Coordinates of N, CA and C in Angstrom, one line a residue:
A1 N 0.8 -1.2 0.0 CA 0.0 0.0 0.0 C 0.9 1.3 0.0
D2 N 0.3 2.3 -0.6 CA 1.1 3.6 -0.6 C 1.0 4.2 0.7
L3 N 2.1 4.9 1.1 CA 2.2 5.5 2.4 C 2.2 7.0 2.1
V4 N 1.2 7.7 2.7 CA 1.1 9.2 2.6 C 2.0 9.8 3.6
V5 N 2.9 10.6 3.2 CA 3.8 11.3 4.2 C 3.5 12.8 4.3
A6 N 2.8 13.3 3.4 CA 2.5 14.8 3.5 C 1.3 15.1 2.6
S7 N 0.6 16.1 3.0 CA -0.5 16.7 2.2 C -0.3 18.2 2.2
V8 N -0.3 18.7 1.0 CA -0.1 20.2 0.8 C -1.2 20.8 0.0
D9 N -1.7 21.9 0.6 CA -2.8 22.7 -0.1 C -2.2 24.0 -0.5
F10 N -2.6 24.5 -1.7 CA -2.1 25.7 -2.3 C -3.3 26.7 -2.5
E11 N -3.0 27.9 -2.2 CA -4.0 29.0 -2.4 C -3.4 30.3 -2.9
A12 N -4.1 31.1 -3.6 CA -3.6 32.3 -4.1 C -3.2 33.3 -2.9
G13 N -2.2 34.0 -3.1 CA -1.8 34.9 -2.0 C -0.8 36.0 -2.6
A14 N -0.6 37.0 -1.8 CA 0.3 38.1 -2.2 C 1.8 37.6 -2.1
V15 N 2.6 38.0 -3.0 CA 4.0 37.6 -3.0 C 4.8 38.7 -2.5
E16 N 5.5 38.4 -1.4 CA 6.4 39.4 -0.8 C 7.9 39.0 -1.1
E17 N 8.6 39.8 -1.9 CA 10.0 39.4 -2.2 C 10.9 39.8 -1.1
D18 N 11.7 38.8 -0.7 CA 12.7 39.1 0.3 C 13.8 39.9 -0.2
P19 N 14.2 41.0 0.5 CA 15.3 41.9 -0.1 C 16.6 41.2 -0.3
L20 N 16.8 40.0 0.3 CA 18.1 39.3 0.1 C 18.0 38.4 -1.1
L21 N 16.8 38.2 -1.6 CA 16.7 37.2 -2.7 C 17.7 37.5 -3.9
P22 N 17.8 38.7 -4.3 CA 18.7 39.0 -5.5 C 20.2 38.6 -5.2
W23 N 20.5 38.4 -3.9 CA 21.9 38.0 -3.6 C 22.2 36.5 -3.6
V24 N 21.1 35.7 -3.8 CA 21.3 34.3 -3.8 C 22.2 33.8 -4.9
P25 N 22.1 34.3 -6.2 CA 23.0 33.8 -7.2 C 24.4 34.5 -7.1
R26 N 24.5 35.5 -6.3 CA 25.7 36.3 -6.3 C 26.6 35.9 -5.0
R27 N 26.0 35.2 -4.1 CA 26.8 34.8 -2.9 C 27.8 33.8 -3.3
V28 N 29.0 34.0 -2.8 CA 30.1 33.0 -3.1 C 31.0 32.9 -1.8
S29 N 31.8 31.8 -1.8 CA 32.9 31.7 -0.8 C 34.1 32.5 -1.4
N30 N 34.5 33.5 -0.7 CA 35.7 34.3 -1.1 C 36.9 33.9 -0.4
R31 N 37.8 33.2 -1.1 CA 39.1 32.7 -0.5 C 40.3 33.5 -0.9
R32 N 40.1 34.7 -1.3 CA 41.3 35.5 -1.6 C 42.0 35.9 -0.3
R33 N 43.3 36.0 -0.4 CA 44.1 36.2 0.8 C 45.0 37.4 0.8
E34 N 44.6 38.5 0.1 CA 45.3 39.7 0.2 C 45.0 40.4 1.5
P35 N 46.0 40.6 2.4 CA 45.7 41.2 3.7 C 44.9 42.5 3.5
Q36 N 43.7 42.6 4.2 CA 42.9 43.8 4.2 C 42.3 43.9 5.6
R37 N 43.1 44.3 6.5 CA 42.6 44.4 7.9 C 41.8 45.6 8.2
D38 N 41.1 46.2 7.2 CA 40.2 47.3 7.4 C 39.1 46.9 8.3
P39 N 38.7 47.6 9.4 CA 37.7 47.2 10.3 C 36.3 47.2 9.6
L40 N 35.5 46.3 10.0 CA 34.1 46.2 9.5 C 33.3 47.5 9.9
D41 N 32.5 47.9 9.0 CA 31.6 49.0 9.3 C 30.6 48.6 10.4
P42 N 30.5 49.4 11.5 CA 29.6 49.1 12.6 C 28.2 48.8 12.2
A43 N 27.7 49.6 11.2 CA 26.3 49.4 10.7 C 26.2 48.0 10.1
A44 N 27.2 47.6 9.3 CA 27.2 46.3 8.6 C 27.2 45.2 9.7
V45 N 28.0 45.4 10.7 CA 28.1 44.4 11.8 C 26.8 44.2 12.5
R46 N 26.1 45.3 12.7 CA 24.7 45.2 13.3 C 23.8 44.5 12.5
T47 N 23.8 44.7 11.1 CA 23.0 44.0 10.2 C 23.2 42.5 10.3
L48 N 24.5 42.1 10.4 CA 24.8 40.7 10.4 C 24.3 40.1 11.7
H49 N 24.5 40.8 12.8 CA 23.9 40.3 14.1 C 22.4 40.1 14.0
D50 N 21.7 41.1 13.4 CA 20.3 41.1 13.3 C 19.8 39.9 12.5
E51 N 20.5 39.6 11.4 CA 20.1 38.5 10.5 C 20.2 37.2 11.3
A52 N 21.3 37.0 12.0 CA 21.4 35.8 12.8 C 20.3 35.7 13.9
E53 N 20.0 36.8 14.6 CA 19.0 36.8 15.6 C 17.6 36.5 15.1
R54 N 17.3 36.9 13.9 CA 16.0 36.7 13.3 C 15.8 35.2 13.1
R55 N 16.8 34.4 13.0 CA 16.7 32.9 12.8 C 17.0 32.2 14.1
G56 N 16.9 32.9 15.2 CA 17.1 32.3 16.5 C 18.6 31.9 16.8
A57 N 19.5 32.6 16.2 CA 20.9 32.2 16.4 C 21.7 33.4 17.0
R58 N 22.9 33.2 17.3 CA 23.7 34.2 17.9 C 25.0 34.3 17.1
L59 N 25.5 35.5 16.8 CA 26.7 35.7 16.1 C 27.7 36.3 17.0
E60 N 28.9 35.7 17.2 CA 30.0 36.2 17.9 C 31.1 36.6 16.9
L61 N 31.6 37.8 16.9 CA 32.6 38.3 16.1 C 33.9 38.7 16.9
R62 N 35.0 38.3 16.3 CA 36.3 38.7 16.9 C 37.0 39.6 15.9
Q63 N 37.4 40.8 16.2 CA 38.1 41.7 15.3 C 39.4 42.2 15.8
A64 N 39.7 42.1 17.1 CA 40.9 42.6 17.7 C 42.1 41.8 17.1
P65 N 43.2 42.5 16.7 CA 44.3 41.8 16.1 C 44.9 40.7 16.9
E66 N 45.0 40.9 18.2 CA 45.6 39.8 19.1 C 44.7 38.6 19.1
E67 N 43.4 38.7 19.1 CA 42.5 37.6 19.0 C 42.5 36.9 17.7
L68 N 42.7 37.7 16.6 CA 42.8 37.0 15.3 C 44.1 36.3 15.2
E69 N 45.2 36.8 15.7 CA 46.4 36.0 15.7 C 46.3 34.7 16.5
Q70 N 45.6 34.8 17.6 CA 45.4 33.6 18.4 C 44.6 32.6 17.7
L71 N 43.5 33.0 17.0 CA 42.7 32.1 16.3 C 43.4 31.6 15.0
A72 N 44.3 32.4 14.5 CA 45.0 31.9 13.3 C 45.9 30.7 13.7
E73 N 46.5 30.7 14.8 CA 47.3 29.5 15.3 C 46.4 28.3 15.6
I74 N 45.3 28.6 16.2 CA 44.4 27.5 16.5 C 43.9 26.8 15.2
L75 N 43.5 27.6 14.2 CA 43.0 27.0 13.0 C 44.1 26.4 12.2
A76 N 45.3 26.8 12.4 CA 46.5 26.2 11.7 C 46.7 24.8 12.3
D77 N 46.5 24.7 13.7 CA 46.7 23.4 14.3 C 45.6 22.4 13.9
V78 N 44.4 23.0 13.7 CA 43.2 22.1 13.3 C 43.5 21.6 11.9
E79 N 44.2 22.4 11.0 CA 44.5 21.9 9.7 C 45.4 20.7 9.7
R80 N 46.3 20.7 10.7 CA 47.2 19.5 10.8 C 46.4 18.3 11.2
I81 N 45.4 18.4 12.1 CA 44.6 17.3 12.4 C 43.8 16.7 11.2
T82 N 43.3 17.7 10.4 CA 42.7 17.2 9.1 C 43.6 16.4 8.3
L83 N 44.8 16.8 8.2 CA 45.8 16.1 7.3 C 46.4 14.9 7.9
W84 N 46.4 14.8 9.2 CA 47.0 13.6 9.9 C 46.0 12.5 10.3
N85 N 44.7 12.8 10.1 CA 43.7 11.7 10.4 C 43.3 11.1 9.1
Q86 N 43.5 9.8 8.9 CA 43.3 9.2 7.6 C 41.8 9.3 7.1
H87 N 40.9 9.1 8.0 CA 39.5 9.2 7.6 C 39.1 10.6 7.2
I88 N 39.5 11.6 8.0 CA 39.2 13.0 7.7 C 40.0 13.4 6.4
H89 N 41.2 13.0 6.4 CA 42.1 13.3 5.2 C 41.4 12.8 3.9
D90 N 41.0 11.6 3.9 CA 40.4 11.0 2.7 C 39.1 11.7 2.3
D91 N 38.3 11.9 3.3 CA 37.0 12.6 3.1 C 37.2 14.0 2.5
F92 N 38.2 14.7 3.1 CA 38.5 16.1 2.8 C 38.9 16.2 1.3
F93 N 39.9 15.3 0.9 CA 40.4 15.4 -0.5 C 39.4 14.8 -1.5
S94 N 38.5 14.0 -1.1 CA 37.5 13.4 -2.0 C 36.6 14.4 -2.6
G95 N 36.5 15.6 -1.9 CA 35.6 16.6 -2.5 C 36.3 17.6 -3.4
F96 N 37.6 17.5 -3.6 CA 38.3 18.4 -4.6 C 38.1 17.9 -6.0
R97 N 38.0 18.9 -6.9 CA 38.0 18.7 -8.3 C 39.2 19.4 -8.9
W98 N 40.1 18.6 -9.4 CA 41.5 19.1 -9.7 C 41.7 19.7 -11.1
T99 N 40.8 19.4 -12.0 CA 40.9 19.9 -13.4 C 39.6 20.5 -13.9
R100 N 39.6 21.3 -14.9 CA 38.4 21.8 -15.5 C 37.6 20.7 -16.0
E101 N 38.2 19.7 -16.6 CA 37.4 18.5 -17.1 C 36.7 17.8 -16.0
E102 N 37.4 17.6 -14.9 CA 36.7 17.0 -13.8 C 35.6 17.8 -13.2
V103 N 35.7 19.1 -13.2 CA 34.7 20.0 -12.7 C 33.4 19.9 -13.6
E104 N 33.6 19.9 -14.9 CA 32.5 19.9 -15.8 C 31.9 18.5 -15.8
R105 N 32.7 17.4 -15.6 CA 32.1 16.1 -15.7 C 31.3 15.7 -14.4
T106 N 31.8 16.1 -13.3 CA 31.1 15.8 -12.0 C 30.0 16.8 -11.6
R107 N 30.3 18.0 -11.9 CA 29.3 19.1 -11.5 C 29.1 19.1 -10.0
D108 N 30.1 18.7 -9.2 CA 29.9 18.8 -7.8 C 31.3 19.0 -7.2
G109 N 31.4 19.0 -5.9 CA 32.7 19.1 -5.3 C 33.3 20.6 -5.3
L110 N 34.5 20.7 -4.9 CA 35.2 22.0 -4.8 C 36.2 22.2 -5.9
D111 N 36.0 23.1 -6.8 CA 36.9 23.4 -7.9 C 38.2 24.0 -7.3
L112 N 39.3 23.4 -7.6 CA 40.6 23.8 -7.1 C 40.8 25.3 -7.4
A113 N 40.3 25.7 -8.6 CA 40.6 27.1 -9.0 C 40.0 28.1 -8.0
T114 N 38.9 27.7 -7.3 CA 38.3 28.7 -6.4 C 39.0 28.9 -5.1
L115 N 40.1 28.1 -4.9 CA 40.9 28.2 -3.7 C 41.8 29.4 -3.7
E116 N 42.0 30.0 -4.9 CA 42.9 31.1 -5.1 C 44.3 30.8 -4.7
L117 N 44.8 29.6 -5.0 CA 46.1 29.2 -4.6 C 47.2 29.7 -5.5
E118 N 48.4 29.9 -5.0 CA 49.5 30.1 -5.8 C 50.0 28.8 -6.4
T119 N 50.8 28.8 -7.5 CA 51.2 27.6 -8.2 C 51.9 26.6 -7.2
S120 N 52.8 27.2 -6.4 CA 53.5 26.3 -5.4 C 52.6 25.7 -4.4
E121 N 51.5 26.5 -4.0 CA 50.6 25.9 -3.0 C 49.7 24.8 -3.6
A122 N 49.3 25.0 -4.9 CA 48.6 23.9 -5.5 C 49.4 22.7 -5.7
A123 N 50.7 22.8 -6.0 CA 51.5 21.7 -6.1 C 51.7 21.0 -4.7
G124 N 51.8 21.8 -3.7 CA 51.9 21.2 -2.4 C 50.7 20.4 -2.0
L125 N 49.5 21.0 -2.3 CA 48.3 20.3 -2.0 C 48.1 19.0 -2.7
A126 N 48.7 18.9 -3.9 CA 48.6 17.6 -4.7 C 49.5 16.6 -4.0
V127 N 50.5 17.0 -3.3 CA 51.4 16.1 -2.5 C 50.6 15.7 -1.3
L128 N 50.0 16.6 -0.6 CA 49.3 16.4 0.7 C 48.1 15.4 0.5
R129 N 47.5 15.4 -0.7 CA 46.4 14.5 -0.9 C 46.8 13.0 -0.8
Q130 N 48.0 12.7 -0.9 CA 48.5 11.3 -0.9 C 48.7 10.8 0.5
W131 N 47.8 9.9 1.0 CA 47.9 9.5 2.4 C 49.2 8.8 2.7
R132 N 49.8 8.1 1.7 CA 51.1 7.5 1.9 C 52.2 8.5 2.4
V133 N 52.0 9.7 1.9 CA 52.9 10.8 2.4 C 52.5 11.3 3.8
M134 N 51.2 11.6 3.9 CA 50.8 12.2 5.2 C 50.8 11.2 6.3
G135 N 50.5 9.9 6.0 CA 50.5 8.9 7.0 C 51.9 8.7 7.7
E136 N 52.9 8.7 6.8 CA 54.3 8.6 7.4 C 54.6 9.9 8.2
H137 N 54.2 11.0 7.7 CA 54.4 12.3 8.4 C 53.8 12.2 9.8
A138 N 52.6 11.7 9.9 CA 51.8 11.6 11.1 C 52.5 10.6 12.1
K139 N 53.0 9.5 11.6 CA 53.6 8.5 12.4 C 54.7 9.0 13.3
I140 N 55.5 9.9 12.6 CA 56.7 10.4 13.4 C 56.4 11.6 14.2
A141 N 55.1 12.1 14.1 CA 54.7 13.2 14.9 C 55.6 14.4 14.6
A142 N 55.9 14.6 13.3 CA 56.7 15.8 13.0 C 56.0 17.1 13.3
P143 N 56.6 18.2 13.6 CA 55.9 19.4 14.0 C 54.9 19.9 13.0
G144 N 55.3 19.9 11.7 CA 54.4 20.2 10.6 C 53.8 21.6 10.7
R145 N 54.5 22.5 11.2 CA 54.0 23.9 11.3 C 53.5 24.4 10.0
S146 N 54.2 24.2 8.9 CA 53.9 24.7 7.6 C 52.6 24.2 7.1
L147 N 52.1 23.0 7.6 CA 50.8 22.5 7.2 C 49.6 23.4 7.5
G148 N 49.8 24.3 8.4 CA 48.7 25.2 8.7 C 48.8 26.6 8.1
D149 N 49.8 26.7 7.1 CA 50.0 28.0 6.5 C 48.8 28.6 5.8
L150 N 48.0 27.7 5.1 CA 46.9 28.2 4.4 C 45.9 28.9 5.3
N151 N 45.6 28.2 6.4 CA 44.7 28.8 7.4 C 45.2 30.1 8.0
R152 N 46.5 30.1 8.2 CA 47.1 31.4 8.8 C 46.9 32.5 7.8
K153 N 47.2 32.2 6.5 CA 47.0 33.3 5.5 C 45.6 33.8 5.4
C154 N 44.7 32.8 5.5 CA 43.2 33.2 5.4 C 42.9 34.2 6.5
V155 N 43.3 33.9 7.7 CA 43.0 34.7 8.9 C 43.7 36.1 8.7
A156 N 45.0 36.0 8.2 CA 45.7 37.3 8.0 C 45.0 38.2 7.1
A157 N 44.2 37.7 6.2 CA 43.5 38.5 5.2 C 42.1 39.0 5.7
A158 N 41.7 38.5 6.9 CA 40.4 38.7 7.4 C 40.3 39.9 8.3
A159 N 39.2 40.7 8.2 CA 38.9 41.7 9.2 C 38.3 41.2 10.5
A160 N 37.7 40.0 10.4 CA 37.1 39.4 11.6 C 36.9 37.9 11.4
I161 N 36.7 37.2 12.5 CA 36.3 35.8 12.5 C 35.0 35.8 13.3
G162 N 34.0 35.1 12.8 CA 32.7 34.9 13.5 C 32.3 33.5 13.7
V163 N 31.5 33.3 14.7 CA 30.9 32.0 15.0 C 29.4 32.2 15.2
V164 N 28.6 31.4 14.4 CA 27.2 31.4 14.6 C 26.8 30.2 15.4
S165 N 26.0 30.4 16.4 CA 25.6 29.3 17.3 C 24.1 29.4 17.6
V166 N 23.5 28.2 17.9 CA 22.1 28.1 18.2 C 22.0 27.2 19.5
S167 N 20.9 27.3 20.2 CA 20.7 26.4 21.3 C 20.2 25.0 20.8
G168 N 20.6 24.0 21.4 CA 20.2 22.6 21.1 C 21.1 21.9 20.1
T169 N 20.9 20.6 20.0 CA 21.7 19.8 19.1 C 20.9 18.8 18.2
D170 N 19.5 19.0 18.3 CA 18.7 18.1 17.5 C 18.6 18.6 16.1
G171 N 17.8 17.9 15.3 CA 17.6 18.3 13.9 C 17.1 19.7 13.7
A172 N 16.1 20.1 14.5 CA 15.6 21.4 14.4 C 16.6 22.5 14.6
A173 N 17.5 22.2 15.6 CA 18.6 23.2 15.9 C 19.5 23.3 14.7
H174 N 19.8 22.2 14.1 CA 20.7 22.2 12.9 C 20.1 23.0 11.8
L175 N 18.8 22.9 11.6 CA 18.1 23.7 10.5 C 18.1 25.2 10.9
R176 N 17.9 25.5 12.1 CA 17.9 26.9 12.5 C 19.3 27.5 12.3
G177 N 20.3 26.7 12.6 CA 21.7 27.2 12.4 C 22.0 27.4 11.0
G178 N 21.6 26.4 10.1 CA 21.8 26.5 8.7 C 21.1 27.7 8.1
A179 N 19.8 27.9 8.5 CA 19.1 29.1 8.0 C 19.7 30.4 8.4
A180 N 20.2 30.4 9.7 CA 20.9 31.7 10.1 C 22.2 32.0 9.3
V181 N 22.9 30.9 9.1 CA 24.2 31.1 8.3 C 23.9 31.6 6.9
Q182 N 22.8 31.0 6.3 CA 22.5 31.4 4.9 C 22.0 32.9 4.9
R183 N 21.2 33.3 5.8 CA 20.8 34.7 5.9 C 21.9 35.6 6.1
L184 N 22.8 35.2 7.1 CA 23.9 36.1 7.4 C 24.9 36.2 6.2
W185 N 25.1 35.1 5.5 CA 25.9 35.1 4.3 C 25.4 36.0 3.2
L186 N 24.1 35.9 3.0 CA 23.5 36.8 2.0 C 23.6 38.3 2.4
A187 N 23.3 38.5 3.7 CA 23.4 39.9 4.2 C 24.8 40.4 4.0
A188 N 25.8 39.6 4.3 CA 27.2 40.0 4.1 C 27.5 40.4 2.7
A189 N 27.0 39.5 1.8 CA 27.2 39.8 0.3 C 26.6 41.2 0.0
A190 N 25.4 41.4 0.5 CA 24.7 42.7 0.2 C 25.4 43.9 0.8
Q191 N 26.2 43.7 1.9 CA 27.0 44.7 2.5 C 28.4 44.9 1.9
G192 N 28.7 44.1 0.9 CA 30.0 44.1 0.3 C 31.1 43.5 1.1
I193 N 30.7 42.5 2.0 CA 31.6 41.8 2.9 C 31.9 40.4 2.3
A194 N 33.1 40.1 2.1 CA 33.5 38.7 1.6 C 33.4 37.8 2.8
L195 N 33.0 36.5 2.5 CA 32.9 35.6 3.6 C 33.4 34.2 3.1
Q196 N 34.1 33.5 4.0 CA 34.6 32.2 3.7 C 34.3 31.3 5.0
P197 N 33.5 30.2 4.8 CA 33.2 29.3 5.9 C 34.5 28.5 6.3
M198 N 34.7 28.3 7.5 CA 35.8 27.5 8.0 C 35.2 26.7 9.2
T199 N 34.8 25.4 8.9 CA 34.0 24.7 9.8 C 34.7 23.6 10.6
S200 N 36.0 23.3 10.3 CA 36.6 22.1 10.9 C 36.6 22.1 12.4
L201 N 37.0 23.2 13.0 CA 37.2 23.2 14.5 C 35.8 22.9 15.2
P202 N 34.8 23.7 14.9 CA 33.5 23.4 15.6 C 33.0 22.0 15.3
S203 N 33.1 21.5 14.1 CA 32.6 20.2 13.8 C 33.4 19.1 14.5
Y204 N 34.7 19.3 14.6 CA 35.5 18.3 15.3 C 35.2 18.3 16.8
L205 N 35.1 19.5 17.4 CA 34.8 19.5 18.8 C 33.4 19.0 19.1
A206 N 32.4 19.2 18.2 CA 31.1 18.7 18.4 C 31.1 17.2 18.4
R207 N 31.9 16.6 17.4 CA 32.0 15.2 17.3 C 32.7 14.6 18.5
L208 N 33.7 15.3 19.0 CA 34.4 14.8 20.2 C 33.6 14.8 21.4
E209 N 32.7 15.8 21.5 CA 31.9 15.9 22.8 C 30.6 15.2 22.7
R210 N 30.2 14.6 21.5 CA 28.9 14.0 21.4 C 28.9 12.6 20.9
G211 N 29.9 11.9 21.3 CA 29.9 10.4 21.0 C 30.7 10.0 19.8
G212 N 31.4 10.9 19.2 CA 32.2 10.5 18.0 C 33.7 10.6 18.2
E213 N 34.1 10.4 19.5 CA 35.5 10.6 19.8 C 36.4 9.5 19.2
S214 N 35.8 8.3 18.8 CA 36.5 7.2 18.2 C 37.1 7.6 16.8
L215 N 36.7 8.7 16.2 CA 37.2 9.2 15.0 C 38.7 9.6 15.1
F216 N 39.0 10.1 16.3 CA 40.3 10.7 16.6 C 41.2 9.8 17.4
S217 N 42.5 9.9 17.1 CA 43.5 9.2 18.0 C 43.5 9.8 19.3
E218 N 44.2 9.2 20.3 CA 44.3 9.8 21.6 C 45.0 11.1 21.6
R219 N 46.1 11.1 20.8 CA 46.9 12.4 20.7 C 46.0 13.5 20.1
Q220 N 45.2 13.1 19.1 CA 44.3 14.2 18.4 C 43.2 14.6 19.4
R221 N 42.7 13.7 20.2 CA 41.7 14.1 21.2 C 42.3 15.1 22.2
R222 N 43.5 14.8 22.7 CA 44.2 15.8 23.6 C 44.4 17.1 22.9
E223 N 44.8 17.1 21.7 CA 45.1 18.3 20.9 C 43.8 19.2 20.8
L224 N 42.7 18.5 20.5 CA 41.4 19.2 20.4 C 41.0 19.8 21.7
V225 N 41.2 19.1 22.8 CA 40.8 19.7 24.1 C 41.7 20.9 24.3
R226 N 43.0 20.8 24.0 CA 43.9 22.0 24.2 C 43.4 23.2 23.4
L227 N 43.0 22.9 22.1 CA 42.6 24.0 21.3 C 41.3 24.6 21.8
R228 N 40.4 23.8 22.3 CA 39.2 24.4 22.9 C 39.5 25.3 24.1
M229 N 40.4 24.9 24.9 CA 40.8 25.7 26.0 C 41.5 26.9 25.6
A230 N 42.2 26.9 24.5 CA 43.0 28.0 24.0 C 42.2 29.1 23.3
S231 N 41.0 28.7 22.9 CA 40.1 29.6 22.2 C 39.6 30.8 23.1
P232 N 39.3 31.9 22.5 CA 38.8 33.0 23.3 C 37.6 32.5 24.2
A233 N 37.5 32.9 25.4 CA 36.6 32.3 26.4 C 35.2 32.3 26.0
T234 N 34.7 33.3 25.4 CA 33.3 33.4 25.1 C 32.9 33.0 23.7
L235 N 33.8 32.3 23.0 CA 33.6 31.9 21.6 C 32.9 30.5 21.6
P236 N 31.7 30.4 21.2 CA 31.0 29.1 21.3 C 31.4 28.2 20.1
L237 N 32.5 27.5 20.3 CA 33.0 26.6 19.2 C 32.3 25.3 19.1
A238 N 31.6 24.8 20.1 CA 30.9 23.6 20.1 C 29.7 23.6 21.0

């Protein structure tokens, strides 16, 4: 027998166009890394906070140079975890599309050209994608400071780092959080503010704290706890 899962009724009504609608096709991830530490306009910051609050979320922004430098080192350390954990490493690189032919053929994933990499950085990334290289690097626990350079450069080019948070961890909370990020992102585009999502740290901490700790080695778990404690005290990273 057929199973009815939903019933929808339609009726005529007035159409109210959202002012952010025109920005949907224009919103992008901007990964350019030319340092531009110009402070954000206070009115634009208020708009971003308002958009998050309309969806039941909270936006925390950090703009002070000393806090950005602190967060740059934290995000650089997170990048090493991404590259030294085989499961995360393989999942991370599986999303890349390395050539124009691959981009057009798959029509999904992350086009390498959108990362705004220098030629040497793109070559280095091609080496890092090989687990036989990274696995040996991880075994000897080499310092690997340069592995976090891309994240450092991203933060060096940023006027601010923000975290969007919502109450709860259920499906409805995830939807609220996603809606808030989408609204905030569109509002940023409308204000002429470039935005790049960097989700590794909050997602790793959430997994560590909510039953997914087996994904990480003992050393990586200790490192994530250290990074959580090193983050600015009021920043809701998980």
